[in-house]
PDB file of C-alpha atoms in Angstrom:
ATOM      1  CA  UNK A   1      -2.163  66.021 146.035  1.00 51.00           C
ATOM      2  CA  UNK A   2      -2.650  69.404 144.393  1.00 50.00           C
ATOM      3  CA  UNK A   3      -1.840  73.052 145.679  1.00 55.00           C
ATOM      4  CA  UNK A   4      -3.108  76.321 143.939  1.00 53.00           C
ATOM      5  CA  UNK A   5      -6.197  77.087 144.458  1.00 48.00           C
ATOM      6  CA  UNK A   6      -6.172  73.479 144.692  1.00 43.00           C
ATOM      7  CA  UNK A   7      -6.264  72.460 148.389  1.00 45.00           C
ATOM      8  CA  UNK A   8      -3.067  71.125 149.729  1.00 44.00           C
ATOM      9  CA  UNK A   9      -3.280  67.626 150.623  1.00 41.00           C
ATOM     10  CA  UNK A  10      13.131  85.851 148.595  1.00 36.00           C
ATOM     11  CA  UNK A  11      13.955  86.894 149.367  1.00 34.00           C
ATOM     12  CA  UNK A  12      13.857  90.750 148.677  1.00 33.00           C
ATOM     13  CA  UNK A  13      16.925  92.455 148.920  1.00 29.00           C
ATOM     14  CA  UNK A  14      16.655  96.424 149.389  1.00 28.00           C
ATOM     15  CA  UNK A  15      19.218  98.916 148.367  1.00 27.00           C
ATOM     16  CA  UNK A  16      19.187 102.117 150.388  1.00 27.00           C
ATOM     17  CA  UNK A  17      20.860 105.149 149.070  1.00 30.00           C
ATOM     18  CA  UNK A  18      21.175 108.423 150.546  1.00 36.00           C
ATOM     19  CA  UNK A  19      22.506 111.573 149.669  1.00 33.00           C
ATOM     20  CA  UNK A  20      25.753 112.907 151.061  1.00 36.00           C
ATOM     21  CA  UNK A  21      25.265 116.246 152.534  1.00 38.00           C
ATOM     22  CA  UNK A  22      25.638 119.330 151.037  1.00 37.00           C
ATOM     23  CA  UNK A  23      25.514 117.501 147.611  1.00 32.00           C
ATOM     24  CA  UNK A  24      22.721 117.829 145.319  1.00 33.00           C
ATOM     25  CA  UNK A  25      20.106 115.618 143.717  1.00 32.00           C
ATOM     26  CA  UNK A  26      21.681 115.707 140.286  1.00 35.00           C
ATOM     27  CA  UNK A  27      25.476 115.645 141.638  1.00 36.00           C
ATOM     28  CA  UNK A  28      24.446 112.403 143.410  1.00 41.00           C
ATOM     29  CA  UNK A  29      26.340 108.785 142.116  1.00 48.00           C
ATOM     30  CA  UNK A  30      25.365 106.000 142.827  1.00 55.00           C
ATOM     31  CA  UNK A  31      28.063 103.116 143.150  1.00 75.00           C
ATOM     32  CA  UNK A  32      27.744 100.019 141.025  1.00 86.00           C
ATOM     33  CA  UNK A  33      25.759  96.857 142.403  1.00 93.00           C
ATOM     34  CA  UNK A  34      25.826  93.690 140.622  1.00 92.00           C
ATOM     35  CA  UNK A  35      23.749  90.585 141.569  1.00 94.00           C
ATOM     36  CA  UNK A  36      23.974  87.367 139.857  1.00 95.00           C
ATOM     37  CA  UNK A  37      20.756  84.457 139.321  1.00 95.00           C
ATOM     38  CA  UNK A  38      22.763  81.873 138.780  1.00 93.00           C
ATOM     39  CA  UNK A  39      20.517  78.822 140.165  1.00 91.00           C
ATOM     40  CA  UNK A  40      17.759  80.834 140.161  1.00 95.00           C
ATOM     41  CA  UNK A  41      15.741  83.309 142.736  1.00 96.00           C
ATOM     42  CA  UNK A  42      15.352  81.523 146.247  1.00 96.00           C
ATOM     43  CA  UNK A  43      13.176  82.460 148.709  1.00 96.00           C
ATOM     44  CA  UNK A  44      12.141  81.938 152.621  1.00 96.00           C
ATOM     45  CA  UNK A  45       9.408  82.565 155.223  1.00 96.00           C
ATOM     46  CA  UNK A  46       7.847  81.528 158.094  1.00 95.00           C
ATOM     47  CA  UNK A  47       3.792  81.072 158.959  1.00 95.00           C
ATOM     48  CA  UNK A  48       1.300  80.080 161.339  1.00 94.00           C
ATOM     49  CA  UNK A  49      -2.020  78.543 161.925  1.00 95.00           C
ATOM     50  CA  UNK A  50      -4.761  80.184 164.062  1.00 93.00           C
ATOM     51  CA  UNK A  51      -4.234  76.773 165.973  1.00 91.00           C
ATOM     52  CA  UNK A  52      -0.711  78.295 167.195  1.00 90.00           C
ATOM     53  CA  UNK A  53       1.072  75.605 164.835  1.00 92.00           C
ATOM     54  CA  UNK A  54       4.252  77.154 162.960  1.00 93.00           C
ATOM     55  CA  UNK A  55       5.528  76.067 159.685  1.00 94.00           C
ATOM     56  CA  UNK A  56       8.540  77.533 156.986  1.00 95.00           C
ATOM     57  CA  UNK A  57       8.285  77.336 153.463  1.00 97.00           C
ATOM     58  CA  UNK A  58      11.156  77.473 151.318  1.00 96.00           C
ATOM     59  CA  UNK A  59      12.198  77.007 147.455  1.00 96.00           C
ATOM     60  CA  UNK A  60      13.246  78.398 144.185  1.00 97.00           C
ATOM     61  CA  UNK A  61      12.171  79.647 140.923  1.00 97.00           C
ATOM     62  CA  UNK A  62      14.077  78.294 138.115  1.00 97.00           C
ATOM     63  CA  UNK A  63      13.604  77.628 134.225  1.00 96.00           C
ATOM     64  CA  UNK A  64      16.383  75.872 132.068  1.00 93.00           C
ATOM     65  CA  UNK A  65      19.568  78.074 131.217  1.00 93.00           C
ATOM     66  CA  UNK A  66      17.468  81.405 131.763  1.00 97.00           C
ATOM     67  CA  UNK A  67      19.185  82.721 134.878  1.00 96.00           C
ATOM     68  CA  UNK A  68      22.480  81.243 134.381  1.00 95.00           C
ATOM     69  CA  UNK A  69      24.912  84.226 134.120  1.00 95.00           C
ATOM     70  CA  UNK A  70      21.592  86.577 134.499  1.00 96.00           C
ATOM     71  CA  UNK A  71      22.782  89.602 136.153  1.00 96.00           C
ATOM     72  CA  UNK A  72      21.249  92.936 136.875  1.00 95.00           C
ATOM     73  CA  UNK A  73      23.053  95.720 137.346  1.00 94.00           C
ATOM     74  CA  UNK A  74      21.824  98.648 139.208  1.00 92.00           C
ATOM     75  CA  UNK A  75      24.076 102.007 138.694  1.00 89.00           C
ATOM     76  CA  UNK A  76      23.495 106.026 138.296  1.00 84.00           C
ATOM     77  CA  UNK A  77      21.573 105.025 135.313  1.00 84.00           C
ATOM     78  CA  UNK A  78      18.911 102.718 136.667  1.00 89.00           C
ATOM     79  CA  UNK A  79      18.539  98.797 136.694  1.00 91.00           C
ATOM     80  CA  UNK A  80      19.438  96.899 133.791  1.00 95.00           C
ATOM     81  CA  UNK A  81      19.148  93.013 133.964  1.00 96.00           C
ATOM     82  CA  UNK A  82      21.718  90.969 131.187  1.00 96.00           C
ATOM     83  CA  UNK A  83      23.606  87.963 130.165  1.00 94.00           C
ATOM     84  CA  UNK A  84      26.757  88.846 129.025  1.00 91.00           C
ATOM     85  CA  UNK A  85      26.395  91.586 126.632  1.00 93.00           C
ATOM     86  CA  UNK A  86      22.648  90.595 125.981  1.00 95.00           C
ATOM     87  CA  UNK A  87      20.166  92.746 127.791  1.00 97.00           C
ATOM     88  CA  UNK A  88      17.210  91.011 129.072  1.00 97.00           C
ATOM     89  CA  UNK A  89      13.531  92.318 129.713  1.00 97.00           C
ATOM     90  CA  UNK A  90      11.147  89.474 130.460  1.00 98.00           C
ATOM     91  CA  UNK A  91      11.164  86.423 132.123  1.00 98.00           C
ATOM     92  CA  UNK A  92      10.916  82.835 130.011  1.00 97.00           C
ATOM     93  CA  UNK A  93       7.422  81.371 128.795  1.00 98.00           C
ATOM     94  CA  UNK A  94       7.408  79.310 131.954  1.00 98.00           C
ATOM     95  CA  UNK A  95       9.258  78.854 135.280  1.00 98.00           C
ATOM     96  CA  UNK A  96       9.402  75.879 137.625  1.00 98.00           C
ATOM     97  CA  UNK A  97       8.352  76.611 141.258  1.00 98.00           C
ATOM     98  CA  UNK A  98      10.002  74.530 143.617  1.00 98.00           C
ATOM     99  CA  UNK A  99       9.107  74.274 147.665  1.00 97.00           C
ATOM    100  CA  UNK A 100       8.881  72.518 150.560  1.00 97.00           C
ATOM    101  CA  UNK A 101       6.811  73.064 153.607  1.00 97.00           C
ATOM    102  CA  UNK A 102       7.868  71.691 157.070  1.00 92.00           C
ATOM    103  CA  UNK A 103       6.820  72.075 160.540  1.00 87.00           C
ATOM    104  CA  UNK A 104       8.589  73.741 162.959  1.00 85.00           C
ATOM    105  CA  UNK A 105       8.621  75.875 166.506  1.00 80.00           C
ATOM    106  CA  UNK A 106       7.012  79.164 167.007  1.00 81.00           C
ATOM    107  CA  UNK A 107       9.706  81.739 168.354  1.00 67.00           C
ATOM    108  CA  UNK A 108       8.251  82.220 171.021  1.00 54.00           C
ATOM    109  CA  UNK A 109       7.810  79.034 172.211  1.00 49.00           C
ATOM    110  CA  UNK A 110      11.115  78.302 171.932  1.00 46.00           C
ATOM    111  CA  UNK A 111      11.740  78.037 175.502  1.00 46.00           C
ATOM    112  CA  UNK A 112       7.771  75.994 176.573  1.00 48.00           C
ATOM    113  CA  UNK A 113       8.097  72.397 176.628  1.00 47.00           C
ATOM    114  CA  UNK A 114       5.526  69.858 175.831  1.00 52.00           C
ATOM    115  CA  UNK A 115       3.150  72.436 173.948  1.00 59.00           C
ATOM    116  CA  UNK A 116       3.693  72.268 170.563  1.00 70.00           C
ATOM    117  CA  UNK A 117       1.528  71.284 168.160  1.00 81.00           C
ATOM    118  CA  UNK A 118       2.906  69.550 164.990  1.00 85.00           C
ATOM    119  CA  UNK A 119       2.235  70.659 161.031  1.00 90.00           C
ATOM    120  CA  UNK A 120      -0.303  67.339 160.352  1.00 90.00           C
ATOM    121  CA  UNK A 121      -1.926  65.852 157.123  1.00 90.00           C
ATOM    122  CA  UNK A 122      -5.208  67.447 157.696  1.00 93.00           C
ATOM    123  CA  UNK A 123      -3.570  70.784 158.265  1.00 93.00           C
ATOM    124  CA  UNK A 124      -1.761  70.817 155.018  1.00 93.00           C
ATOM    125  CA  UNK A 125      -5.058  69.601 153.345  1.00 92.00           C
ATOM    126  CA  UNK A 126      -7.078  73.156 154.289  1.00 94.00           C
ATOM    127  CA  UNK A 127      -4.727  75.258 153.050  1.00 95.00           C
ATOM    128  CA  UNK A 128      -4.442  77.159 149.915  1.00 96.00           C
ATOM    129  CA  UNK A 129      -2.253  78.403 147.670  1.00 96.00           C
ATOM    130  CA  UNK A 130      -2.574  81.502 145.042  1.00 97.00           C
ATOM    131  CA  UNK A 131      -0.038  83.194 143.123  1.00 98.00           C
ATOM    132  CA  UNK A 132       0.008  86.430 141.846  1.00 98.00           C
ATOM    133  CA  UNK A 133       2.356  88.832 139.552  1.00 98.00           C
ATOM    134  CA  UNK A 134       3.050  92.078 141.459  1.00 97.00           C
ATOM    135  CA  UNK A 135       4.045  95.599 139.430  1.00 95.00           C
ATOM    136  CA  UNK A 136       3.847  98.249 142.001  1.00 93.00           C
ATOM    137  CA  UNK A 137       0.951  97.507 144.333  1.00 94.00           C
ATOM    138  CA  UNK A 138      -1.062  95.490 142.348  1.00 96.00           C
ATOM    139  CA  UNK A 139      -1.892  92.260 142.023  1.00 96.00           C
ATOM    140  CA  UNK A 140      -2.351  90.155 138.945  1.00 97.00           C
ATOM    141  CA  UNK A 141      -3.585  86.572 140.368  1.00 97.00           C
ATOM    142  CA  UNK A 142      -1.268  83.575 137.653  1.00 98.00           C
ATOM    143  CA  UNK A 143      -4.092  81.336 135.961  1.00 95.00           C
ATOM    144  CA  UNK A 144      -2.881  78.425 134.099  1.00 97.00           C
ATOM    145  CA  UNK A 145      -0.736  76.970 136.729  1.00 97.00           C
ATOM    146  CA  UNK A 146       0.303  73.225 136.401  1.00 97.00           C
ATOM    147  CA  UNK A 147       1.404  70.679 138.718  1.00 96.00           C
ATOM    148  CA  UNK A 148       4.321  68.942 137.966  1.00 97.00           C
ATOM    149  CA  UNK A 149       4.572  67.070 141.239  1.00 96.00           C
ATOM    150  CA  UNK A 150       3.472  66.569 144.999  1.00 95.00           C
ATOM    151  CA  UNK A 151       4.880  64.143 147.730  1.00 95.00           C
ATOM    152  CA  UNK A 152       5.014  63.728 151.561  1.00 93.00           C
ATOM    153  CA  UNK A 153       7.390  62.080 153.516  1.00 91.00           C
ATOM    154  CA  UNK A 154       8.022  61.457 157.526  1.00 84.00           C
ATOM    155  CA  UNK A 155      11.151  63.623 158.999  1.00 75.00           C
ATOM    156  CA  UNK A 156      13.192  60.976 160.816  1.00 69.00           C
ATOM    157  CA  UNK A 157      13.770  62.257 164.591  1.00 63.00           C
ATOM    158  CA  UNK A 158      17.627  62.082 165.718  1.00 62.00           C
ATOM    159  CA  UNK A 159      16.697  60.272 168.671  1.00 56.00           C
ATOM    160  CA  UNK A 160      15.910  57.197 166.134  1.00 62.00           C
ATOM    161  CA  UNK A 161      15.451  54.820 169.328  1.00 58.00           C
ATOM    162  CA  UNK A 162      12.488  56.815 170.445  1.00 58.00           C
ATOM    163  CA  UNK A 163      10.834  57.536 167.224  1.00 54.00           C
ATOM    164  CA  UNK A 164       7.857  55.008 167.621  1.00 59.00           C
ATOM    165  CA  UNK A 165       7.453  57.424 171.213  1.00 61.00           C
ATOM    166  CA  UNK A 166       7.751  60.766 169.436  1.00 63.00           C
ATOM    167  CA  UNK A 167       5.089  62.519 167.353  1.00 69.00           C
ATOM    168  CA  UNK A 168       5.063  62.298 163.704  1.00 75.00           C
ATOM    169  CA  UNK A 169       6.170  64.903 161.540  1.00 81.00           C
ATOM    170  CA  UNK A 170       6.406  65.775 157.851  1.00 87.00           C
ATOM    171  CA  UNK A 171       7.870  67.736 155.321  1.00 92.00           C
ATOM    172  CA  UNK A 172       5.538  68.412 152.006  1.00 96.00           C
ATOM    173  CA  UNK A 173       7.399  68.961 148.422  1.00 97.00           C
ATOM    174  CA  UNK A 174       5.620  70.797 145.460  1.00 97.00           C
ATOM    175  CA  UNK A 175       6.965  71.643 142.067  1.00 98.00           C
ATOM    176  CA  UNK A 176       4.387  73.512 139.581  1.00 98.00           C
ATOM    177  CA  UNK A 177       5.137  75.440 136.069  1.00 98.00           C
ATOM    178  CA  UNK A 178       4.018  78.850 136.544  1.00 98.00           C
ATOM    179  CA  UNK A 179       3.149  80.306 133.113  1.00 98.00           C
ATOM    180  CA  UNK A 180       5.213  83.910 132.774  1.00 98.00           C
ATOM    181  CA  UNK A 181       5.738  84.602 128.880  1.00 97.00           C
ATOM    182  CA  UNK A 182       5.822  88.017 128.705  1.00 96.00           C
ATOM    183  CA  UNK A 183       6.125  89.207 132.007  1.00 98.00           C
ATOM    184  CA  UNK A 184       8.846  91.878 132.702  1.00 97.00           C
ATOM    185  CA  UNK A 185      11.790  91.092 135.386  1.00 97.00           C
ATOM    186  CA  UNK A 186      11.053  93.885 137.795  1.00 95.00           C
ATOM    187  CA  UNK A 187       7.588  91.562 138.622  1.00 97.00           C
ATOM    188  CA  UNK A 188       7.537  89.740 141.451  1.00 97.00           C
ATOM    189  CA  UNK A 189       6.207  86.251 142.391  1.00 97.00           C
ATOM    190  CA  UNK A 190       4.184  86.504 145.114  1.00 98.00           C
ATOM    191  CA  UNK A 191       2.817  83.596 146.723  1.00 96.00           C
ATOM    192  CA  UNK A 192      -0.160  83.455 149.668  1.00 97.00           C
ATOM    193  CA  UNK A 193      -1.353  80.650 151.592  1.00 97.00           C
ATOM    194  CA  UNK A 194      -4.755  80.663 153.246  1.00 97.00           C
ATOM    195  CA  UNK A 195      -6.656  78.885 156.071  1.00 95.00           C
ATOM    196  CA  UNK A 196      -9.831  77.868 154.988  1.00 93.00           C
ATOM    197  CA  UNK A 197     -10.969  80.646 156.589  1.00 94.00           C
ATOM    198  CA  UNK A 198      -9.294  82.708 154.168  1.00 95.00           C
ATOM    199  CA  UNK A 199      -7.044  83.916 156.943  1.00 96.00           C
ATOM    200  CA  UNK A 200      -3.351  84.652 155.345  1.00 97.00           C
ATOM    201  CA  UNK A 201      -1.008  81.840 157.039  1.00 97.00           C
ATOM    202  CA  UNK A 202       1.901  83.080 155.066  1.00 97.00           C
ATOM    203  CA  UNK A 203       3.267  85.081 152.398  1.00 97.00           C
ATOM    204  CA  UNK A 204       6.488  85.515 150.658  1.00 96.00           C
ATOM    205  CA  UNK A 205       7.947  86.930 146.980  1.00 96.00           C
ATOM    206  CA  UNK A 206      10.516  85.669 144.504  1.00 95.00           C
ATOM    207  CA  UNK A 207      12.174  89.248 143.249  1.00 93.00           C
ATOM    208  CA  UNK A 208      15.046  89.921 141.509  1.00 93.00           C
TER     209      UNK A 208
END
């Protein structure tokens, strides 16, 4: 099975600062946020087919010893990202991308019974997958990207008695190597998946 631009067969966290009143610009301080990477930047989002099917995707982005004890430290100074007293710029040469994708209800068909439509093989086989480096607004698309490994396996229902009675359903698990030498931390990961149609089904962004 391959992903990409192959066919398939985090979060963000925003800091909002404001200025007390009646001080100025310059007088401002910021206080002193520390986040730590240790296991890596996770991420989370929800999507949906034109065929009203709903689906989350979920995973990490990690690369041997690189974010353990990362940091980054945003103060009245600006963001600085380290390990220990070693200031760090860019991410590795590579990073492994780790997700699953697994069907589940729309929100708002939480509460309609006997409607939904379940996440099936030939679903998963039209979509599409491209990655891209965002600075700012723009988009640099990742070339180069490698699977390391693709699987499928049935969800066991919790009513185990009924489950030759009950509709099938899946959850699909994708590692790939993302090349990244030389690209600074402030990037994001951004990852889009496409109907065959070219219609975005969902999007999401690993950011530090």
């Amino acid at each position: 099975m391959s992903l990409l631009d192959y066919k398939i067969a985090g979060a963000a966290v925003l800091i909002f600062l404001g200025c007390a009143p009646g001080v100025s610009f310059t007088e401002v301080k910021r206080d002193k946020s520390v986040w730590n990477y240790d296991g890596g930047v996770f991420f989370e989002t929800d999507g949906s087919l034109p065929n009203g099917v709903c689906f989350r995707v979920s995973g990490n982005v990690t690369s041997p010893e690189f974010f353990d004890h990362l940091k980054r430290i945003d103060d009245g100074h600006g963001t600085v990202f380290r390990r220990g007293l070693e200031t760090v710029t860019q991410f590795p040469d590579q990073l492994l991308l780790s997700f699953v994708i697994r069907d589940q209800s729309c929100s708002s068909r939480l509460h309609e019974v006997g409607t939904h439509i379940y996440l099936t093989r030939e679903m998963m086989g039209a979509l599409q997958l491209s990655l891209y480096w965002k600075r700012g607004v723009d988009l640099q698309q990742v070339k180069n990207i490698k699977e390391v490994s693709a699987s499928v396996e049935r969800i066991a229902p919790y009513a185990s008695a009924l489950a030759a009675e009950l509709p099938q359903r899946f959850e699909w698990s994708y590692q790939l190597v993302v090349p990244s030498a030389g690209v600074p931390l402030t990037d994001s990961l951004v990852f889009v998946f496409r109907t065959a149609e070219g219609r975005i089904a969902a999007r999401v962004a690993a950011r530090l």
